[in-house]
Coordinates of N, CA and C in Angstrom, one line a residue:
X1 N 0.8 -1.2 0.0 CA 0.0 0.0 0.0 C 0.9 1.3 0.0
X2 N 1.9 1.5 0.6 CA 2.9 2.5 1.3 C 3.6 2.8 -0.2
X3 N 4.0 1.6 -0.9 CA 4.8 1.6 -2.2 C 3.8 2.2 -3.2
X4 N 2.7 1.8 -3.5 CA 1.7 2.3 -4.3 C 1.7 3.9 -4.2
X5 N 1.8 4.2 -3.0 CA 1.2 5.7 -2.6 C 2.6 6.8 -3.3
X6 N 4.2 6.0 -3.0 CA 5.0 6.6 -3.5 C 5.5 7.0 -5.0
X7 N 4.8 6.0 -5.5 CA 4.8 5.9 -6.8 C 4.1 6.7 -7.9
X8 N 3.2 7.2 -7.4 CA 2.0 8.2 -7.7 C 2.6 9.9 -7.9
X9 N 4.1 9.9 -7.2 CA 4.3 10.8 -7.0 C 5.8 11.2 -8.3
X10 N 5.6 11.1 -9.7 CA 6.8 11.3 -10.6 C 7.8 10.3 -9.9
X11 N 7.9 9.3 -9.5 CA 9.5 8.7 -9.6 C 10.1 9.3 -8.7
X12 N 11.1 8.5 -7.9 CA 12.1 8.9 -7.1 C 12.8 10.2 -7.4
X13 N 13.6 9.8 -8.4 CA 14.3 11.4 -9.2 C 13.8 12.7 -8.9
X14 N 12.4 12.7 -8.7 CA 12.0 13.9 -8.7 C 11.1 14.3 -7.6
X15 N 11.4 13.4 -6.6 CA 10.5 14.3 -5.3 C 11.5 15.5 -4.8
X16 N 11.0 16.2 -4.0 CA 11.8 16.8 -3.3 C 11.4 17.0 -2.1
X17 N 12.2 17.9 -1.0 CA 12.0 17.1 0.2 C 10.3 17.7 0.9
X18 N 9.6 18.6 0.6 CA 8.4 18.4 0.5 C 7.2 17.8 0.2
X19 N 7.6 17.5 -1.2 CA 6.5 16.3 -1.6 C 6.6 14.5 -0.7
X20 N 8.1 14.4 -0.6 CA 8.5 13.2 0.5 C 7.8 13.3 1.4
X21 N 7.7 14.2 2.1 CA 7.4 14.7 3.4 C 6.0 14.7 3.6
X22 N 4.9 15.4 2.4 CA 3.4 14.8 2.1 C 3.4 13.9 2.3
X23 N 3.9 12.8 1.5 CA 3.7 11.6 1.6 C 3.7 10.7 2.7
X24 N 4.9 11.3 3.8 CA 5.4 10.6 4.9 C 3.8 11.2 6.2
X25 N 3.5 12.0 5.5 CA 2.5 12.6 6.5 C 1.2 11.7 6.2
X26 N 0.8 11.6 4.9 CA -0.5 10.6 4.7 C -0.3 9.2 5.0
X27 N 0.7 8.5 5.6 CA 0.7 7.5 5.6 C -0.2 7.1 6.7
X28 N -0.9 6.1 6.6 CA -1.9 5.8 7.5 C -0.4 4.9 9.2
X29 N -0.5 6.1 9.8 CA 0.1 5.4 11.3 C -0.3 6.0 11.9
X30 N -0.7 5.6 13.6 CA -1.1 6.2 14.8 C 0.2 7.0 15.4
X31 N 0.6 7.5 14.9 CA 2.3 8.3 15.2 C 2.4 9.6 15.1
X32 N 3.2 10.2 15.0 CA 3.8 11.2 15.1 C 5.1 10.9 14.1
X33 N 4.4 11.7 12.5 CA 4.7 11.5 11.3 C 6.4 12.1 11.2
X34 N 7.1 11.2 10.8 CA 8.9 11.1 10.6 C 9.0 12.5 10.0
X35 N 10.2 13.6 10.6 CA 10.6 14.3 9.5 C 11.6 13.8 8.7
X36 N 11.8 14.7 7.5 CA 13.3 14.2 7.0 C 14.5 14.2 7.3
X37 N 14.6 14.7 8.5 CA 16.0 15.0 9.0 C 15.8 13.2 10.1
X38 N 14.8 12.4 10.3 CA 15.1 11.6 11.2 C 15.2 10.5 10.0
X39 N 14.6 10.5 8.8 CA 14.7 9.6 7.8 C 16.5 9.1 7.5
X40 N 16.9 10.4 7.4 CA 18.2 10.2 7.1 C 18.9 10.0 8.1
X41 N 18.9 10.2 9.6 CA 19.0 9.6 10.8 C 19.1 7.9 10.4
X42 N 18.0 7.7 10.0 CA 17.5 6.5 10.5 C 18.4 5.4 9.0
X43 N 18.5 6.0 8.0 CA 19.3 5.5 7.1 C 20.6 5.2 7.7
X44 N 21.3 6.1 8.3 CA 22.9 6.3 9.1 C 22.9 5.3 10.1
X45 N 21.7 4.8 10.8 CA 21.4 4.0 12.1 C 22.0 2.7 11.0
X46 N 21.3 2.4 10.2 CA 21.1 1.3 9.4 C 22.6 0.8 8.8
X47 N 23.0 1.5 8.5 CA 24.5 2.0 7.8 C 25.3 1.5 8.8
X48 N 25.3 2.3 9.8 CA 26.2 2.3 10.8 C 26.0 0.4 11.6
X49 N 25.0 0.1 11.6 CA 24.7 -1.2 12.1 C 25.2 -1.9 11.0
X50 N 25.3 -2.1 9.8 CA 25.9 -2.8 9.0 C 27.7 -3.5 8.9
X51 N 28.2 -1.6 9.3 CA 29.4 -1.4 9.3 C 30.0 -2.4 11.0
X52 N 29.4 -1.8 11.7 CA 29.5 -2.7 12.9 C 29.3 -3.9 13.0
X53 N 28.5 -4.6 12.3 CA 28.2 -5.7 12.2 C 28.7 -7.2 11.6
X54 N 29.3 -6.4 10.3 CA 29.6 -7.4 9.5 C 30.7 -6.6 9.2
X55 N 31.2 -5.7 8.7 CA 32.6 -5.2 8.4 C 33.5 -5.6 9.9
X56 N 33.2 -5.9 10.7 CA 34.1 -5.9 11.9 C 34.8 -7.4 11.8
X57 N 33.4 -8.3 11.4 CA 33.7 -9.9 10.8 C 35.3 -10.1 10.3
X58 N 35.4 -9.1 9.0 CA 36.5 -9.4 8.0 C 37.4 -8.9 8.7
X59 N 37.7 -8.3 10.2 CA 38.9 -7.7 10.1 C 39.2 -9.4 11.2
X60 N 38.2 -10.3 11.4 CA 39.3 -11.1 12.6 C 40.0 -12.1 11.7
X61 N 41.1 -13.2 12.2 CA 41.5 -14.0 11.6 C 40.3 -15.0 10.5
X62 N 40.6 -15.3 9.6 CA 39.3 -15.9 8.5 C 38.4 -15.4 8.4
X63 N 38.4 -14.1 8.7 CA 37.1 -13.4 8.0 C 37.3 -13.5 6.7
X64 N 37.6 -13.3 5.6 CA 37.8 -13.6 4.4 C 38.1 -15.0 3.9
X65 N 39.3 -15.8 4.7 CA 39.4 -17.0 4.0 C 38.4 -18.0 4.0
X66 N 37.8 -18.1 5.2 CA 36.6 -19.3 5.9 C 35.1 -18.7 5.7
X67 N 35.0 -17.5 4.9 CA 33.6 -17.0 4.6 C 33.8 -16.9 3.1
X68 N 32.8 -17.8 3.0 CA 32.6 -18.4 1.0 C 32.0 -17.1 0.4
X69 N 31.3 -15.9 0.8 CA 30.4 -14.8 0.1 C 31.8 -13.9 -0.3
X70 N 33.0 -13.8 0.3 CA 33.9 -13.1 0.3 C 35.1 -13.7 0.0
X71 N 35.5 -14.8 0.1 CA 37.1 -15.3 0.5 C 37.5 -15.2 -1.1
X72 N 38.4 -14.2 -1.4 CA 39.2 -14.2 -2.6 C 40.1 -15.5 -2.9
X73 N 39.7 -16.1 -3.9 CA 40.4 -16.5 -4.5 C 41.6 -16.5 -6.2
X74 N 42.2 -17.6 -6.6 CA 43.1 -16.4 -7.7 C 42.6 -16.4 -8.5
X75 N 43.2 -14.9 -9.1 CA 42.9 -14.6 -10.2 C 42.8 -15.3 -11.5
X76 N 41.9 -15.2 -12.6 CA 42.2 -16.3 -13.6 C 43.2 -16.4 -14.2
X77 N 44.4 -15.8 -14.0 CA 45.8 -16.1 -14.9 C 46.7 -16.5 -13.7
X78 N 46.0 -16.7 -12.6 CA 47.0 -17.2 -11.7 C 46.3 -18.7 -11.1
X79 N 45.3 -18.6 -11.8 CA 44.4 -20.2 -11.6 C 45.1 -21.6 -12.2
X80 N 45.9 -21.3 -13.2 CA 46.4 -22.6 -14.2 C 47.5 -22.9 -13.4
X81 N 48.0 -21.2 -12.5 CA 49.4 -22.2 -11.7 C 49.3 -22.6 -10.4
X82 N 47.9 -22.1 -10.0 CA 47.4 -23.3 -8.6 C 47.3 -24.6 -9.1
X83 N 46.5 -24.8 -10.0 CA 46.2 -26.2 -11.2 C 47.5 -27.0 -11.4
X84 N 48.9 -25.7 -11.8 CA 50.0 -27.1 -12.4 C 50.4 -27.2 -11.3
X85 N 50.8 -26.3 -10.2 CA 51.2 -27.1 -9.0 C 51.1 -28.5 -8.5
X86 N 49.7 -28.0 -8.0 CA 48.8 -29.1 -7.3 C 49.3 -30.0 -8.1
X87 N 49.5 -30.2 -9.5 CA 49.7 -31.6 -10.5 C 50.8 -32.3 -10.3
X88 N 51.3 -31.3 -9.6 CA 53.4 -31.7 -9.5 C 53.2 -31.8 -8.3
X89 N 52.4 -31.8 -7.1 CA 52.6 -32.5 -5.8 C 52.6 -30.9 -5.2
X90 N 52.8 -29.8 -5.2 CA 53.0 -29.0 -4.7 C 51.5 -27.9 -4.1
X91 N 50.8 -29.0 -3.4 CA 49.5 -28.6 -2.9 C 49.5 -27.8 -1.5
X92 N 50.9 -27.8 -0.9 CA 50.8 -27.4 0.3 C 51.1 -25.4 0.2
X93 N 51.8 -25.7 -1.0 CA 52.9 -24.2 -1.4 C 51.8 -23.6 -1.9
X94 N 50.6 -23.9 -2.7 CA 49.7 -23.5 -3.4 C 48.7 -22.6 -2.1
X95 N 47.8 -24.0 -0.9 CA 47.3 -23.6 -0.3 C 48.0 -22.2 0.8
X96 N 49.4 -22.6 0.9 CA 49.6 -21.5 1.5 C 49.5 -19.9 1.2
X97 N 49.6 -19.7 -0.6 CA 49.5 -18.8 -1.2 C 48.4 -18.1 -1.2
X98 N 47.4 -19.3 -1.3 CA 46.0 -18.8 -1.8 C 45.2 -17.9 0.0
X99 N 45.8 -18.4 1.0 CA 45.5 -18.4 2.7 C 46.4 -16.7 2.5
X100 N 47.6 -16.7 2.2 CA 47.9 -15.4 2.3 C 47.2 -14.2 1.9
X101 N 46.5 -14.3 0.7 CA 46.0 -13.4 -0.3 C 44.9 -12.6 1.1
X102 N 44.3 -13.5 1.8 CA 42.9 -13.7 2.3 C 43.1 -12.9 3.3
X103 N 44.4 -13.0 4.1 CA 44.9 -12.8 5.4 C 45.5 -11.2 5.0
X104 N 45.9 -10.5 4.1 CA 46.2 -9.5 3.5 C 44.8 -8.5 3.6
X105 N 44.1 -8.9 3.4 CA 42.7 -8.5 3.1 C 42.1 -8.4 4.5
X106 N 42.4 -9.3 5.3 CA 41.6 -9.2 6.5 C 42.4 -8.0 7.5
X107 N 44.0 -7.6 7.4 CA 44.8 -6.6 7.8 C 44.3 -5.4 7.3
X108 N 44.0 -5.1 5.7 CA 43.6 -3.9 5.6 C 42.0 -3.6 6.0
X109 N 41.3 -4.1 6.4 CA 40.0 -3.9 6.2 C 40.0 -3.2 7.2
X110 N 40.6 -3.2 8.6 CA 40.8 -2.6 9.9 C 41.0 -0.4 9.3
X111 N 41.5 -0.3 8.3 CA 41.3 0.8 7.6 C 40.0 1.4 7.3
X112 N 39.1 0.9 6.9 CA 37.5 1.0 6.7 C 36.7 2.1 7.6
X113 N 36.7 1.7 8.5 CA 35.7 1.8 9.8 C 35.7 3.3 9.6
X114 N 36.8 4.0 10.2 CA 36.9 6.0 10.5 C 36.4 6.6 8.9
X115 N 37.0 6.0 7.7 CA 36.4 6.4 6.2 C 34.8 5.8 6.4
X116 N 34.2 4.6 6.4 CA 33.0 4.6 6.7 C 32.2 5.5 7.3
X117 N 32.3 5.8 8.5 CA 31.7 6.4 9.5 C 32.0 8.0 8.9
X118 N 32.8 8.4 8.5 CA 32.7 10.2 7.5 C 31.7 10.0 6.4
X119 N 31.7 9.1 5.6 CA 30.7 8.8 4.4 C 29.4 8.7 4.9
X120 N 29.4 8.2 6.1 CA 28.0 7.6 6.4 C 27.1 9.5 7.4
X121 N 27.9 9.7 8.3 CA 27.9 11.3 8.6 C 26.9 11.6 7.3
X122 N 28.2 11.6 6.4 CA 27.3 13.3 5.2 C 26.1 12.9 4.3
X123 N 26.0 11.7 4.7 CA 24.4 11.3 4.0 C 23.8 12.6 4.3
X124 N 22.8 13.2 3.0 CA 21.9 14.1 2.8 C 20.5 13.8 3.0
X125 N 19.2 14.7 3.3 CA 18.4 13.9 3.0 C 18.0 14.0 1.8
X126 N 18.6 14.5 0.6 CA 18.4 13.9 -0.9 C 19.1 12.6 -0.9
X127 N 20.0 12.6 -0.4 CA 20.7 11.1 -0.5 C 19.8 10.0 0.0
X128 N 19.3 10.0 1.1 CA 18.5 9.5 2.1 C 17.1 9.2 0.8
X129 N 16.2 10.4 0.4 CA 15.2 10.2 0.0 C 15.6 9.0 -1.2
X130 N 16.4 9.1 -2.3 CA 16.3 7.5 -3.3 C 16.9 6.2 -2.8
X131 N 17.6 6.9 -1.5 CA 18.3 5.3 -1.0 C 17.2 4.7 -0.2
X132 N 16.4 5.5 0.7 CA 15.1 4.4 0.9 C 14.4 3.9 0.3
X133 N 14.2 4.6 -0.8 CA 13.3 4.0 -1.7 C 13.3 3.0 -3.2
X134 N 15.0 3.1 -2.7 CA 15.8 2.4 -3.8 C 15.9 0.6 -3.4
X135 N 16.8 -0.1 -4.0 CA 16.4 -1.3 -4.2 C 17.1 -1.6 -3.2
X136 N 17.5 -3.0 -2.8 CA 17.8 -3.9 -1.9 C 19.3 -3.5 -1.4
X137 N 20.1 -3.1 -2.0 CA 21.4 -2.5 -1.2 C 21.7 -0.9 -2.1
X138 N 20.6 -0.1 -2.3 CA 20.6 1.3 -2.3 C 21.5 2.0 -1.6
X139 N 21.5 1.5 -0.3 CA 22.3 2.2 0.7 C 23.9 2.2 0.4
X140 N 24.3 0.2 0.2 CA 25.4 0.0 -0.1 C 26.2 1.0 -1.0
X141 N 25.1 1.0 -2.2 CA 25.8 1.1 -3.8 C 26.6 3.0 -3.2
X142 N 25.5 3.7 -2.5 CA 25.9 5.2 -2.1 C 26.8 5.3 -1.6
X143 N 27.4 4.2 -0.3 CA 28.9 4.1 0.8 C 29.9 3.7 -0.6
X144 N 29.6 2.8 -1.4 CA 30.2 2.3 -2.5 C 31.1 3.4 -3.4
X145 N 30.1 3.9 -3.7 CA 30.6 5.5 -4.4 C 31.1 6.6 -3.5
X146 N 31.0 6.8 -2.4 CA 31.4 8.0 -1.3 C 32.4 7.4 -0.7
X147 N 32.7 6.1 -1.1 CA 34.2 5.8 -0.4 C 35.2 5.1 -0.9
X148 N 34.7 4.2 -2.3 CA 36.0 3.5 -2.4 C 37.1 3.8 -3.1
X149 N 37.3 4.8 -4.0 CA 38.5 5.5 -3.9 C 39.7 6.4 -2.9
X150 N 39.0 6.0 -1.8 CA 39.8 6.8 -0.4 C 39.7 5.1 0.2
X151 N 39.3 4.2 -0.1 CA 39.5 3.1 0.9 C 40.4 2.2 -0.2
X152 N 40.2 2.2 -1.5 CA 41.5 1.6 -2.3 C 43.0 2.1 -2.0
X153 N 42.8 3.8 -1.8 CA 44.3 4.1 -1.1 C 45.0 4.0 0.0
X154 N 43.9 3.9 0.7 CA 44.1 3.6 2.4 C 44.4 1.4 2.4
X155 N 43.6 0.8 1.4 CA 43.8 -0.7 1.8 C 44.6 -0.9 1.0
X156 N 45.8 -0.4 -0.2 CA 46.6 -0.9 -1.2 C 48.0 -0.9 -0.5
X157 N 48.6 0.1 0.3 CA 49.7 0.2 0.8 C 49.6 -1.0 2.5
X158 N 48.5 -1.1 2.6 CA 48.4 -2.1 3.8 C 48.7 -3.4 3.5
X159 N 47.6 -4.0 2.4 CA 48.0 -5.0 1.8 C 49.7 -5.3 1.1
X160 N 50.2 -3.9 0.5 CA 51.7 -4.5 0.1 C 52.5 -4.4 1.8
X161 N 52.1 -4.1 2.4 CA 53.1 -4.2 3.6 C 52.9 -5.5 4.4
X162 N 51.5 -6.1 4.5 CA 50.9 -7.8 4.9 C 51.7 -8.4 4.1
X163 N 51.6 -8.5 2.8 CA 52.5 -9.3 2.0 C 53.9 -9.6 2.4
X164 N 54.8 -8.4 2.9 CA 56.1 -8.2 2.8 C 56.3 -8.7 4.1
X165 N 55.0 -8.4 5.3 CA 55.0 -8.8 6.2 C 55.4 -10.4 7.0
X166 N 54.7 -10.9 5.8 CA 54.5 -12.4 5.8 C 55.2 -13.2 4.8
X167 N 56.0 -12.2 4.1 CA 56.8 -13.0 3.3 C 55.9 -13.3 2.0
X168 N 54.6 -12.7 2.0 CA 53.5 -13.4 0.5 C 54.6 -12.6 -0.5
X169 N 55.4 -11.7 -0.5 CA 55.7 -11.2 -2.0 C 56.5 -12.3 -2.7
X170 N 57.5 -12.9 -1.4 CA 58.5 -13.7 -1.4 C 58.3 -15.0 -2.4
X171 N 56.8 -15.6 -1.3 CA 56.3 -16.8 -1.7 C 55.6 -16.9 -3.1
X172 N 54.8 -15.8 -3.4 CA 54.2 -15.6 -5.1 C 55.2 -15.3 -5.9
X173 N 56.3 -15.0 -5.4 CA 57.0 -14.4 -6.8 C 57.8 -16.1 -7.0
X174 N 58.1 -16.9 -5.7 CA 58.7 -18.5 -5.8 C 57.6 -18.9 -6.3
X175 N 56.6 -18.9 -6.1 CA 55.0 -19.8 -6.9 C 55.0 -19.2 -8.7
X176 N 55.2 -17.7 -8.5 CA 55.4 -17.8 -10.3 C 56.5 -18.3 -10.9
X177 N 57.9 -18.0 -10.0 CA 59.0 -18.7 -11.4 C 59.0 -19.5 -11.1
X178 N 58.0 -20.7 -10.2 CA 58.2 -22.0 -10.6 C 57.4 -22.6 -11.8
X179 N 56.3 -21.2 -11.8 CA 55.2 -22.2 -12.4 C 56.2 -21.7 -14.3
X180 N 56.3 -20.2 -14.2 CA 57.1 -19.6 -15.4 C 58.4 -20.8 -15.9
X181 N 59.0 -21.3 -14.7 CA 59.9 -22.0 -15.7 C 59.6 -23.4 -15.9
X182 N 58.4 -23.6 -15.6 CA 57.8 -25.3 -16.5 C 57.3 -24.9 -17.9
X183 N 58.4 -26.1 -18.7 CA 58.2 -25.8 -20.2 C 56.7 -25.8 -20.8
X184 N 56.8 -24.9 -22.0 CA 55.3 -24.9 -22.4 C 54.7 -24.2 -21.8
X185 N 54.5 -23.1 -20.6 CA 53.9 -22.6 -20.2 C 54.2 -21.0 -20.3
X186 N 52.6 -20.5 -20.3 CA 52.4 -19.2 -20.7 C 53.2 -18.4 -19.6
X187 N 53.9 -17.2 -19.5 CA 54.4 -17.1 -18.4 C 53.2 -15.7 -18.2
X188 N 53.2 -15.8 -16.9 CA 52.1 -14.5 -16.0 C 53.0 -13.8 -15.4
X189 N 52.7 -12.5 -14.7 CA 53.4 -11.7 -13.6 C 52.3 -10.8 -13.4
X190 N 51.1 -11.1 -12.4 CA 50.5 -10.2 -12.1 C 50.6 -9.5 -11.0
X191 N 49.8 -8.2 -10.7 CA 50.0 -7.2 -10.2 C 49.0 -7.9 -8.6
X192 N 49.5 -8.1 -8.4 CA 48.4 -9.2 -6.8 C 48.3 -8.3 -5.9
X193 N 48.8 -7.0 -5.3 CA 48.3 -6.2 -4.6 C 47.2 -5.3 -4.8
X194 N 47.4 -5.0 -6.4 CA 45.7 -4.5 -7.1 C 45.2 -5.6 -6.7
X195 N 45.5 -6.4 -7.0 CA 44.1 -7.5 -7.2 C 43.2 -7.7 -6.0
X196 N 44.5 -8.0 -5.5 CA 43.5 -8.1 -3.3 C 43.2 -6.7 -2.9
X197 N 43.5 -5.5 -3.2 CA 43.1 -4.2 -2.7 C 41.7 -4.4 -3.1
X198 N 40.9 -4.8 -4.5 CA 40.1 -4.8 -5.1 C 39.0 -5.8 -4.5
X199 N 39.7 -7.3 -4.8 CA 38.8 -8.7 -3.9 C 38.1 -7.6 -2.1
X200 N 39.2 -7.0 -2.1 CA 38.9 -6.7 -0.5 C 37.8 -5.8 -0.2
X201 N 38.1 -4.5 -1.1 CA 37.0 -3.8 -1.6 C 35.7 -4.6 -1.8
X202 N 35.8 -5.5 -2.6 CA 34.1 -6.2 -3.1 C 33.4 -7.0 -1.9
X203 N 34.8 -7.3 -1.2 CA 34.1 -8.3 -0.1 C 33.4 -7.0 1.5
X204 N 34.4 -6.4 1.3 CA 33.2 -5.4 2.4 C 32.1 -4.7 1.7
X205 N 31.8 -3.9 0.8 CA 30.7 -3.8 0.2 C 29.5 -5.0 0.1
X206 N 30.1 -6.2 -0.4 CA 29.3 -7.6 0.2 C 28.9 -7.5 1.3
X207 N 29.5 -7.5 2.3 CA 28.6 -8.1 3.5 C 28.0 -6.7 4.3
X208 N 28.0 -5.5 4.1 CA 27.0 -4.6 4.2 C 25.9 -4.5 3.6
X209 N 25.7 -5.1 2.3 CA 24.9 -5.3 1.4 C 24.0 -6.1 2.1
X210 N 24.7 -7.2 2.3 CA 24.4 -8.6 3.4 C 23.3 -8.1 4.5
X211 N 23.6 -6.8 5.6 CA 22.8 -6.8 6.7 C 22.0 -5.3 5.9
X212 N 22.4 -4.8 4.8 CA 21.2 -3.9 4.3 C 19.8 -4.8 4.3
X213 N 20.0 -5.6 3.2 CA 19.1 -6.6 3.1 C 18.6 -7.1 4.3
X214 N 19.4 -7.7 5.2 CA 18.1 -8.0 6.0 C 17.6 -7.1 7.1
X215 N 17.8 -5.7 7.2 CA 16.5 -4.9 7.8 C 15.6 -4.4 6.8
X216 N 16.0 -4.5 5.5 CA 15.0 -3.8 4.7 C 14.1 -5.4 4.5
X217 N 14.3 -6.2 5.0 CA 13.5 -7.9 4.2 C 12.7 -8.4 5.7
X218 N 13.4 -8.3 6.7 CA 13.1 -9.0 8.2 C 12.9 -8.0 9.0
X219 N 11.7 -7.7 9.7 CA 11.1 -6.7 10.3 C 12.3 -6.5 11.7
X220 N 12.4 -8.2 12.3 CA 13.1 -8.3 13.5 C 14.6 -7.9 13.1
X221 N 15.2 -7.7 12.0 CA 16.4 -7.3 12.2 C 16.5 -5.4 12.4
X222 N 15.4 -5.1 12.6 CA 15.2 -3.6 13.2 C 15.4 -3.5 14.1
X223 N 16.4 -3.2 14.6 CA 16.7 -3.3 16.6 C 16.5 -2.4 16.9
X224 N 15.8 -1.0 16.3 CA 15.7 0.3 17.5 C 14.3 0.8 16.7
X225 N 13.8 1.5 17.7 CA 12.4 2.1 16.8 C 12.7 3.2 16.0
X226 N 13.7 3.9 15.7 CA 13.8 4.5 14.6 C 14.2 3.8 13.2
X227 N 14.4 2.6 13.2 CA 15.0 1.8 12.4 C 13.7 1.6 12.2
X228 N 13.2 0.8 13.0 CA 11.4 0.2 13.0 C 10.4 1.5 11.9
X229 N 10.6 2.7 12.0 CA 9.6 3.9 11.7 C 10.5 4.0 10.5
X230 N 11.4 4.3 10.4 CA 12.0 4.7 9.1 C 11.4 3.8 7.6
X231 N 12.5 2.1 8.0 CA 11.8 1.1 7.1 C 10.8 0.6 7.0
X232 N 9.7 1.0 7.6 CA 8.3 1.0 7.4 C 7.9 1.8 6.8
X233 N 8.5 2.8 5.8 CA 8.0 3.3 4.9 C 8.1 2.6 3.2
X234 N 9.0 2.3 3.7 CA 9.7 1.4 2.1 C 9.5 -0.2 2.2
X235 N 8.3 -0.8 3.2 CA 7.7 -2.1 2.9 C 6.5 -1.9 2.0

C-alpha cells in the first residue's frame, strides 16, 4: 500500500523534500509522522549497524578466508598455476598462497571503519530520499561511491606491507618462477596487490549489502524504533 502511494508521485528522481514529506505525513500510522531529518537519521542508524556488524567480521582472523560470500580466490591467470602445481605435488605451497592473499585482506579492512563512518555522517536527506526507496542495497551502492577510492588508497599500501610482512611477496614471486619456468607454459606476472586491494573492496561492500538486506527484508532485524519507523515506509 505504502509503495503504491510513493509511486504516484513522478519517480524517485523527482521528489523533493516536501512532496517526501506529504507523503510521509498521509501514511496511514497512529504516530507522530517522521521528518526528514530523522529519515536520514535512520538510514545512518542502518548503515552504521551494517558497518558494525559485518565489516568488523572481516577484520578477525578468517574473515575472508573461511567466509565463501567473500574469500578471494586467484585470479584467472593465476588459476592454471594453482592447477600445475597441485599436479606436481605442490599442494601445500599453493594452499599456503592462496591463505595469504585472504589474510592481506583481513589486515587492511581494519582501515574502513573511521572512512566509513565520515561517508556515512554526510548522508543528505536527498541522498537519504532515493536510498530508501531504492532497491535492496541502495544504501550499499551510495557508501560504495562515497568511499572506495579513499579506501582503495588507504587498503593498497596495507596490503603491500601484509604481503612483505608475511613474506606473501617472497612466496608468489617463488610460486610464479616455478610455475614460469615449467616448459610450455604461458608465463604470468600479475599485479596481486591490485588484485587483493580490489577482492577486498568487493568483499566489504558484500557483507554490508548482506545486513542492508536483512533490515530492509526482516522486520526483526530492526533493533531500534527509529530503524522500525524509518523502514516501514519502504515495505
Amino acid at each position: 500500500m505504502i509503495k503504491k502511494i510513493f509511486i504516484c508521485f513522478l519517480g524517485i528522481s523527482l521528489f523533493s523534500c516536501n512532496e517526501l514529506q506529504q507523503v510521509v505525513n498521509q501514511l496511514p500510522q497512529g504516530e507522530t509522522p517522521l521528518g526528514t531529518a530523522q529519515i536520514a537519521q535512520g538510514l545512518r542508524e542502518a548503515l552504521d549497524k551494517g558497518i558494525d556488524k559485518q565489516v568488523s567480521k572481516l577484520t578477525q582472523e578468517n574473515g575472508f578466508f573461511k567466509n565463501e560470500l567473500v574469500k578471494i580466490v586467484l585470479p584467472e591467470e593465476l588459476q592454471k598455476v594453482d592447477k600445475t602445481l597441485r599436479d606436481i605435488g605442490l599442494d601445500n605451497l599453493a594452499d599456503e598462497g592462496l591463505k595469504i592473499l585472504n589474510r592481506a585482506a583481513e589486515d587492511a579492512v581494519g582501515e574502513a571503519t573511521p572512512i566509513f563512518v565520515n561517508a556515512v555522517k554526510g548522508i543528505t536527506f536527498n541522498d537519504a530520499k532515493s536510498i530508501l526507496l531504492g532497491s535492496d542495497d541502495a544504501a550499499t551502492q551510495y557508501l560504495t561511491s562515497a568511499t572506495k577510492t579513499e579506501l582503495y588508497a588507504k587498503f593498497n599500501p596495507v596490503i603491500k606491507k601484509s604481503f612483505e610482512k608475511v613474506g606473501a611477496d617472497q612466496i608468489w614471486s617463488n610460486l610464479i618462477s616455478r610455475y614460469n619456468s615449467i616448459p610450455l607454459t604461458k608465463k604470468v606476472n600479475p599485479d596481486l596487490t591490485d588484485y587483493v586491494t580490489n577482492e577486498a573492496l568487493t568483499g566489504v561492500y558484500t557483507m554490508i549489502a548482506v545486513e542492508e538486506k536483512e533490515i530492509r527484508n526482516n522486520v526483526s532485524a530492526r533493533t531500534s524504533d527509529l530503524l522500525q519507523r524509518v523502514f516501514k515506509l519502504q515495505d
